[in-house]
Amino acid sequence: MSVPSGVLVVGASAAGLATVEALRRKGYRGELTVLGAEPHLPYDRPPLSKQVLSGAWEPGRARLRTEAALAALEAEFVLGDPATGLDVAARAVSTASGRVLRAGAVVITTGLRPRAFPGQDELAGVHVVRTLDDALALRAEPAGTTPRPG
Ligand SMILES: Cc1cc2nc3c(=O)[nH]c(=O)nc-3n(C[C@H](O)[C@H](O)[C@H](O)COP(=O)(O)OP(=O)(O)OC[C@H]3O[C@@H](n4cnc5c(N)ncnc54)[C@H](O)[C@@H]3O)c2cc1C
């Protein structure tokens, strides 16, 4: 199999990070780019609904790797710019801000998106916690405004 001239990983979370780490570990020396929808470097989601939400951890503690460990990967992190389109033939990914990123190989690690209940948007006190920003927004909500389950 030929070695791609560059790899673009779409999704800057656990799977995206595992992809770039595995490539480097196996000796891949080409260009690596990680495109993330959120403005944050890769973080772990399980603590969002536990230590981060309770306030036991500040958000930075949920980071999956230190900045030094990420720098050692020699990968470019393009953050806060969701992919909006993929041209498979051209291996080109377009983004919300108008970037077009090309690479020899594109790896998609965008996880999943939670499904909302019908009419959920109108329900006071019902939250989705998928991202760090979701958890921080819920944590900042004054106590007592979210109804307790009956
Ligand atoms: C609140 C919470 C608590 C959890 N607790 C546990 C637990 O206790 N135990 C357990 O085993 N698992 C738990 N999980 C599940 C676990 O976190 C996931 O299995 C894991 O995060 C999956 O990693 P992933 O990289 O595949 O996807 P994700 O972590 O979902 O990452 C996908 C990334 O892609 C990005 N993305 C999405 N669309 C685009 C786009 N168009 N362009 C660019 N980037 C995009 C997203 O912003 C995100 O950063 C929890 C998840 C959540 C949300």
mmCIF file of C-alpha atoms and ligand atoms in Angstrom:
data_model
loop_
_atom_site.group_PDB
_atom_site.id
_atom_site.type_symbol
_atom_site.label_atom_id
_atom_site.label_comp_id
_atom_site.label_asym_id
_atom_site.label_seq_id
_atom_site.Cartn_x
_atom_site.Cartn_y
_atom_site.Cartn_z
ATOM 1 C CA MET A 1 0.000 0.000 0.000
ATOM 2 C CA SER A 2 1.339 3.471 -0.830
ATOM 3 C CA VAL A 3 2.025 5.963 1.952
ATOM 4 C CA PRO A 4 -0.248 9.036 1.743
ATOM 5 C CA SER A 5 1.485 12.376 1.242
ATOM 6 C CA GLY A 6 -0.431 13.828 4.184
ATOM 7 C CA VAL A 7 -3.219 12.765 6.513
ATOM 8 C CA LEU A 8 -6.144 14.920 7.538
ATOM 9 C CA VAL A 9 -8.043 13.734 10.610
ATOM 10 C CA VAL A 10 -11.502 15.274 11.002
ATOM 11 C CA GLY A 11 -12.540 15.271 14.676
ATOM 12 C CA ALA A 12 -10.161 16.374 17.440
ATOM 13 C CA SER A 13 -11.174 14.039 20.259
ATOM 14 C CA ALA A 14 -10.161 10.612 21.578
ATOM 15 C CA ALA A 15 -10.374 8.753 18.256
ATOM 16 C CA GLY A 16 -8.714 11.545 16.274
ATOM 17 C CA LEU A 17 -5.883 11.771 18.787
ATOM 18 C CA ALA A 18 -5.470 7.972 18.836
ATOM 19 C CA THR A 19 -5.198 8.071 15.040
ATOM 20 C CA VAL A 20 -2.375 10.610 14.906
ATOM 21 C CA GLU A 21 -0.549 8.968 17.813
ATOM 22 C CA ALA A 22 -0.763 5.557 16.135
ATOM 23 C CA LEU A 23 0.494 6.974 12.833
ATOM 24 C CA ARG A 24 3.544 8.551 14.500
ATOM 25 C CA ARG A 25 4.177 5.445 16.600
ATOM 26 C CA LYS A 26 4.233 3.358 13.448
ATOM 27 C CA GLY A 27 6.749 5.718 11.865
ATOM 28 C CA TYR A 28 4.597 7.899 9.620
ATOM 29 C CA ARG A 29 6.578 11.124 9.028
ATOM 30 C CA GLY A 30 4.230 12.927 6.623
ATOM 31 C CA GLU A 31 2.098 15.987 7.357
ATOM 32 C CA LEU A 32 -0.672 15.480 9.890
ATOM 33 C CA THR A 33 -3.574 17.870 10.313
ATOM 34 C CA VAL A 34 -6.366 17.521 12.854
ATOM 35 C CA LEU A 35 -9.517 19.506 12.172
ATOM 36 C CA GLY A 36 -11.867 20.078 15.106
ATOM 37 C CA ALA A 37 -15.298 21.661 15.315
ATOM 38 C CA GLU A 38 -14.747 22.802 18.889
ATOM 39 C CA PRO A 39 -12.177 25.409 19.930
ATOM 40 C CA HIS A 40 -10.549 23.018 22.448
ATOM 41 C CA LEU A 41 -7.564 20.690 22.227
ATOM 42 C CA PRO A 42 -8.567 17.026 22.685
ATOM 43 C CA TYR A 43 -10.264 16.375 26.015
ATOM 44 C CA ASP A 44 -11.842 13.396 27.714
ATOM 45 C CA ARG A 45 -15.637 13.341 27.785
ATOM 46 C CA PRO A 46 -16.413 10.998 30.731
ATOM 47 C CA PRO A 47 -15.355 13.626 33.341
ATOM 48 C CA LEU A 48 -17.756 16.154 31.784
ATOM 49 C CA SER A 49 -20.777 14.585 33.469
ATOM 50 C CA LYS A 50 -18.826 13.846 36.654
ATOM 51 C CA GLN A 51 -15.782 15.790 37.917
ATOM 52 C CA VAL A 52 -16.175 18.817 35.592
ATOM 53 C CA LEU A 53 -19.917 19.142 36.165
ATOM 54 C CA SER A 54 -19.547 18.825 39.933
ATOM 55 C CA GLY A 55 -16.786 21.446 39.957
ATOM 56 C CA ALA A 56 -14.216 18.994 41.370
ATOM 57 C CA TRP A 57 -12.075 19.502 38.261
ATOM 58 C CA GLU A 58 -11.307 22.649 36.331
ATOM 59 C CA PRO A 59 -11.822 22.072 32.594
ATOM 60 C CA GLY A 60 -8.101 21.915 31.774
ATOM 61 C CA ARG A 61 -7.750 18.730 33.808
ATOM 62 C CA ALA A 62 -9.925 16.856 31.310
ATOM 63 C CA ARG A 63 -7.322 17.397 28.572
ATOM 64 C CA LEU A 64 -6.242 14.095 27.048
ATOM 65 C CA ARG A 65 -2.620 15.218 26.538
ATOM 66 C CA THR A 66 -0.394 18.071 27.661
ATOM 67 C CA GLU A 67 0.525 20.749 25.129
ATOM 68 C CA ALA A 68 4.080 19.353 25.121
ATOM 69 C CA ALA A 69 2.855 15.856 24.247
ATOM 70 C CA LEU A 70 0.714 17.271 21.453
ATOM 71 C CA ALA A 71 3.606 19.384 20.142
ATOM 72 C CA ALA A 72 5.761 16.232 20.003
ATOM 73 C CA LEU A 73 3.303 14.754 17.513
ATOM 74 C CA GLU A 74 4.168 17.539 15.044
ATOM 75 C CA ALA A 75 0.554 17.686 13.940
ATOM 76 C CA GLU A 76 -1.252 20.888 13.066
ATOM 77 C CA PHE A 77 -4.474 21.361 15.043
ATOM 78 C CA VAL A 78 -7.044 23.488 13.214
ATOM 79 C CA LEU A 79 -9.735 24.098 15.820
ATOM 80 C CA GLY A 80 -13.111 25.784 16.027
ATOM 81 C CA ASP A 81 -13.860 25.222 12.365
ATOM 82 C CA PRO A 82 -16.289 22.353 11.599
ATOM 83 C CA ALA A 83 -15.958 20.377 8.388
ATOM 84 C CA THR A 84 -18.949 21.036 6.154
ATOM 85 C CA GLY A 85 -18.152 18.992 3.064
ATOM 86 C CA LEU A 86 -15.960 16.214 1.714
ATOM 87 C CA ASP A 87 -14.944 15.824 -1.910
ATOM 88 C CA VAL A 88 -13.922 12.172 -1.857
ATOM 89 C CA ALA A 89 -12.331 12.126 -5.305
ATOM 90 C CA ALA A 90 -10.188 15.188 -4.550
ATOM 91 C CA ARG A 91 -9.683 14.185 -0.880
ATOM 92 C CA ALA A 92 -10.616 17.739 0.046
ATOM 93 C CA VAL A 93 -12.528 18.825 3.133
ATOM 94 C CA SER A 94 -14.250 22.178 3.227
ATOM 95 C CA THR A 95 -14.974 23.950 6.486
ATOM 96 C CA ALA A 96 -17.478 26.411 7.907
ATOM 97 C CA SER A 97 -14.972 29.272 7.709
ATOM 98 C CA GLY A 98 -14.270 28.602 4.023
ATOM 99 C CA ARG A 99 -11.018 26.652 4.340
ATOM 100 C CA VAL A 100 -10.360 23.818 1.913
ATOM 101 C CA LEU A 101 -7.949 21.229 3.381
ATOM 102 C CA ARG A 102 -6.467 18.587 1.103
ATOM 103 C CA ALA A 103 -4.538 15.456 2.060
ATOM 104 C CA GLY A 104 -3.515 12.126 0.623
ATOM 105 C CA ALA A 105 -5.817 10.429 3.129
ATOM 106 C CA VAL A 106 -8.767 11.691 5.146
ATOM 107 C CA VAL A 107 -9.785 9.972 8.392
ATOM 108 C CA ILE A 108 -13.199 10.820 9.838
ATOM 109 C CA THR A 109 -13.435 10.593 13.644
ATOM 110 C CA THR A 110 -16.388 12.879 14.274
ATOM 111 C CA GLY A 111 -18.070 10.688 16.892
ATOM 112 C CA LEU A 112 -21.796 11.104 17.145
ATOM 113 C CA ARG A 113 -24.371 13.777 17.701
ATOM 114 C CA PRO A 114 -26.995 13.298 20.444
ATOM 115 C CA ARG A 115 -30.596 12.912 19.359
ATOM 116 C CA ALA A 116 -32.977 15.318 21.030
ATOM 117 C CA PHE A 117 -36.454 14.388 22.187
ATOM 118 C CA PRO A 118 -39.195 15.952 20.080
ATOM 119 C CA GLY A 119 -39.932 19.391 21.529
ATOM 120 C CA GLN A 120 -36.888 19.269 23.813
ATOM 121 C CA ASP A 121 -35.810 22.788 22.891
ATOM 122 C CA GLU A 122 -38.894 24.200 24.593
ATOM 123 C CA LEU A 123 -38.364 22.221 27.827
ATOM 124 C CA ALA A 124 -36.830 24.355 30.572
ATOM 125 C CA GLY A 125 -34.077 22.645 32.536
ATOM 126 C CA VAL A 126 -33.426 19.868 30.013
ATOM 127 C CA HIS A 127 -29.822 19.864 28.810
ATOM 128 C CA VAL A 128 -27.602 17.935 26.453
ATOM 129 C CA VAL A 129 -24.090 17.355 27.805
ATOM 130 C CA ARG A 130 -21.886 16.319 24.942
ATOM 131 C CA THR A 131 -19.147 18.942 24.913
ATOM 132 C CA LEU A 132 -16.983 20.739 27.449
ATOM 133 C CA ASP A 133 -18.906 23.928 26.753
ATOM 134 C CA ASP A 134 -22.219 22.121 27.416
ATOM 135 C CA ALA A 135 -20.912 20.933 30.798
ATOM 136 C CA LEU A 136 -19.614 24.385 31.742
ATOM 137 C CA ALA A 137 -22.910 26.012 30.739
ATOM 138 C CA LEU A 138 -24.858 23.558 32.917
ATOM 139 C CA ARG A 139 -22.391 24.027 35.790
ATOM 140 C CA ALA A 140 -22.878 27.795 35.578
ATOM 141 C CA GLU A 141 -26.658 27.518 35.703
ATOM 142 C CA PRO A 142 -27.981 28.723 39.046
ATOM 143 C CA ALA A 143 -28.855 25.818 41.369
ATOM 144 C CA GLY A 144 -32.556 25.056 41.472
ATOM 145 C CA THR A 145 -33.351 26.084 37.885
ATOM 146 C CA THR A 146 -33.024 22.495 36.648
ATOM 147 C CA PRO A 147 -35.956 20.409 37.884
ATOM 148 C CA ARG A 148 -35.014 17.220 39.718
ATOM 149 C CA PRO A 149 -36.251 13.980 38.218
ATOM 150 C CA GLY A 150 -39.471 12.959 39.974
HETATM 151 C C1 LIG B 1 -20.929 13.519 29.080
HETATM 152 C C2 LIG B 1 -20.322 12.211 28.625
HETATM 153 C C3 LIG B 1 -19.942 11.253 29.554
HETATM 154 C C4 LIG B 1 -19.395 10.029 29.140
HETATM 155 N N1 LIG B 1 -19.025 9.124 30.084
HETATM 156 C C5 LIG B 1 -18.499 7.943 29.696
HETATM 157 C C6 LIG B 1 -18.090 6.976 30.659
HETATM 158 O O1 LIG B 1 -18.230 7.173 31.860
HETATM 159 N N2 LIG B 1 -17.546 5.800 30.211
HETATM 160 C C7 LIG B 1 -17.384 5.563 28.867
HETATM 161 O O2 LIG B 1 -16.885 4.492 28.501
HETATM 162 N N3 LIG B 1 -17.733 6.475 27.932
HETATM 163 C C8 LIG B 1 -18.294 7.647 28.310
HETATM 164 N N4 LIG B 1 -18.674 8.569 27.365
HETATM 165 C C9 LIG B 1 -18.484 8.258 25.939
HETATM 166 C C10 LIG B 1 -17.071 8.610 25.459
HETATM 167 O O3 LIG B 1 -16.720 9.891 25.865
HETATM 168 C C11 LIG B 1 -17.062 8.463 23.939
HETATM 169 O O4 LIG B 1 -17.191 7.089 23.660
HETATM 170 C C12 LIG B 1 -15.798 9.021 23.304
HETATM 171 O O5 LIG B 1 -15.726 10.414 23.535
HETATM 172 C C13 LIG B 1 -15.817 8.737 21.812
HETATM 173 O O6 LIG B 1 -14.680 9.352 21.247
HETATM 174 P P1 LIG B 1 -14.659 9.800 19.737
HETATM 175 O O7 LIG B 1 -13.360 10.478 19.512
HETATM 176 O O8 LIG B 1 -15.031 8.639 18.882
HETATM 177 O O9 LIG B 1 -15.893 10.813 19.571
HETATM 178 P P2 LIG B 1 -16.139 12.208 20.282
HETATM 179 O O10 LIG B 1 -15.489 12.258 21.632
HETATM 180 O O11 LIG B 1 -17.612 12.454 20.192
HETATM 181 O O12 LIG B 1 -15.359 13.226 19.353
HETATM 182 C C14 LIG B 1 -15.771 13.595 18.092
HETATM 183 C C15 LIG B 1 -15.131 14.948 17.814
HETATM 184 O O13 LIG B 1 -15.434 15.332 16.479
HETATM 185 C C16 LIG B 1 -15.776 16.689 16.478
HETATM 186 N N5 LIG B 1 -16.609 16.941 15.312
HETATM 187 C C17 LIG B 1 -17.909 16.592 15.121
HETATM 188 N N6 LIG B 1 -18.343 17.004 13.919
HETATM 189 C C18 LIG B 1 -17.285 17.637 13.346
HETATM 190 C C19 LIG B 1 -17.097 18.303 12.107
HETATM 191 N N7 LIG B 1 -18.094 18.410 11.217
HETATM 192 N N8 LIG B 1 -15.880 18.850 11.838
HETATM 193 C C20 LIG B 1 -14.856 18.737 12.729
HETATM 194 N N9 LIG B 1 -14.981 18.126 13.930
HETATM 195 C C21 LIG B 1 -16.173 17.577 14.228
HETATM 196 C C22 LIG B 1 -16.495 16.935 17.787
HETATM 197 O O14 LIG B 1 -16.466 18.303 18.145
HETATM 198 C C23 LIG B 1 -15.666 16.068 18.716
HETATM 199 O O15 LIG B 1 -14.593 16.778 19.284
HETATM 200 C C24 LIG B 1 -19.223 9.795 27.752
HETATM 201 C C25 LIG B 1 -19.592 10.769 26.808
HETATM 202 C C26 LIG B 1 -20.144 11.961 27.233
HETATM 203 C C27 LIG B 1 -20.549 13.011 26.213
#
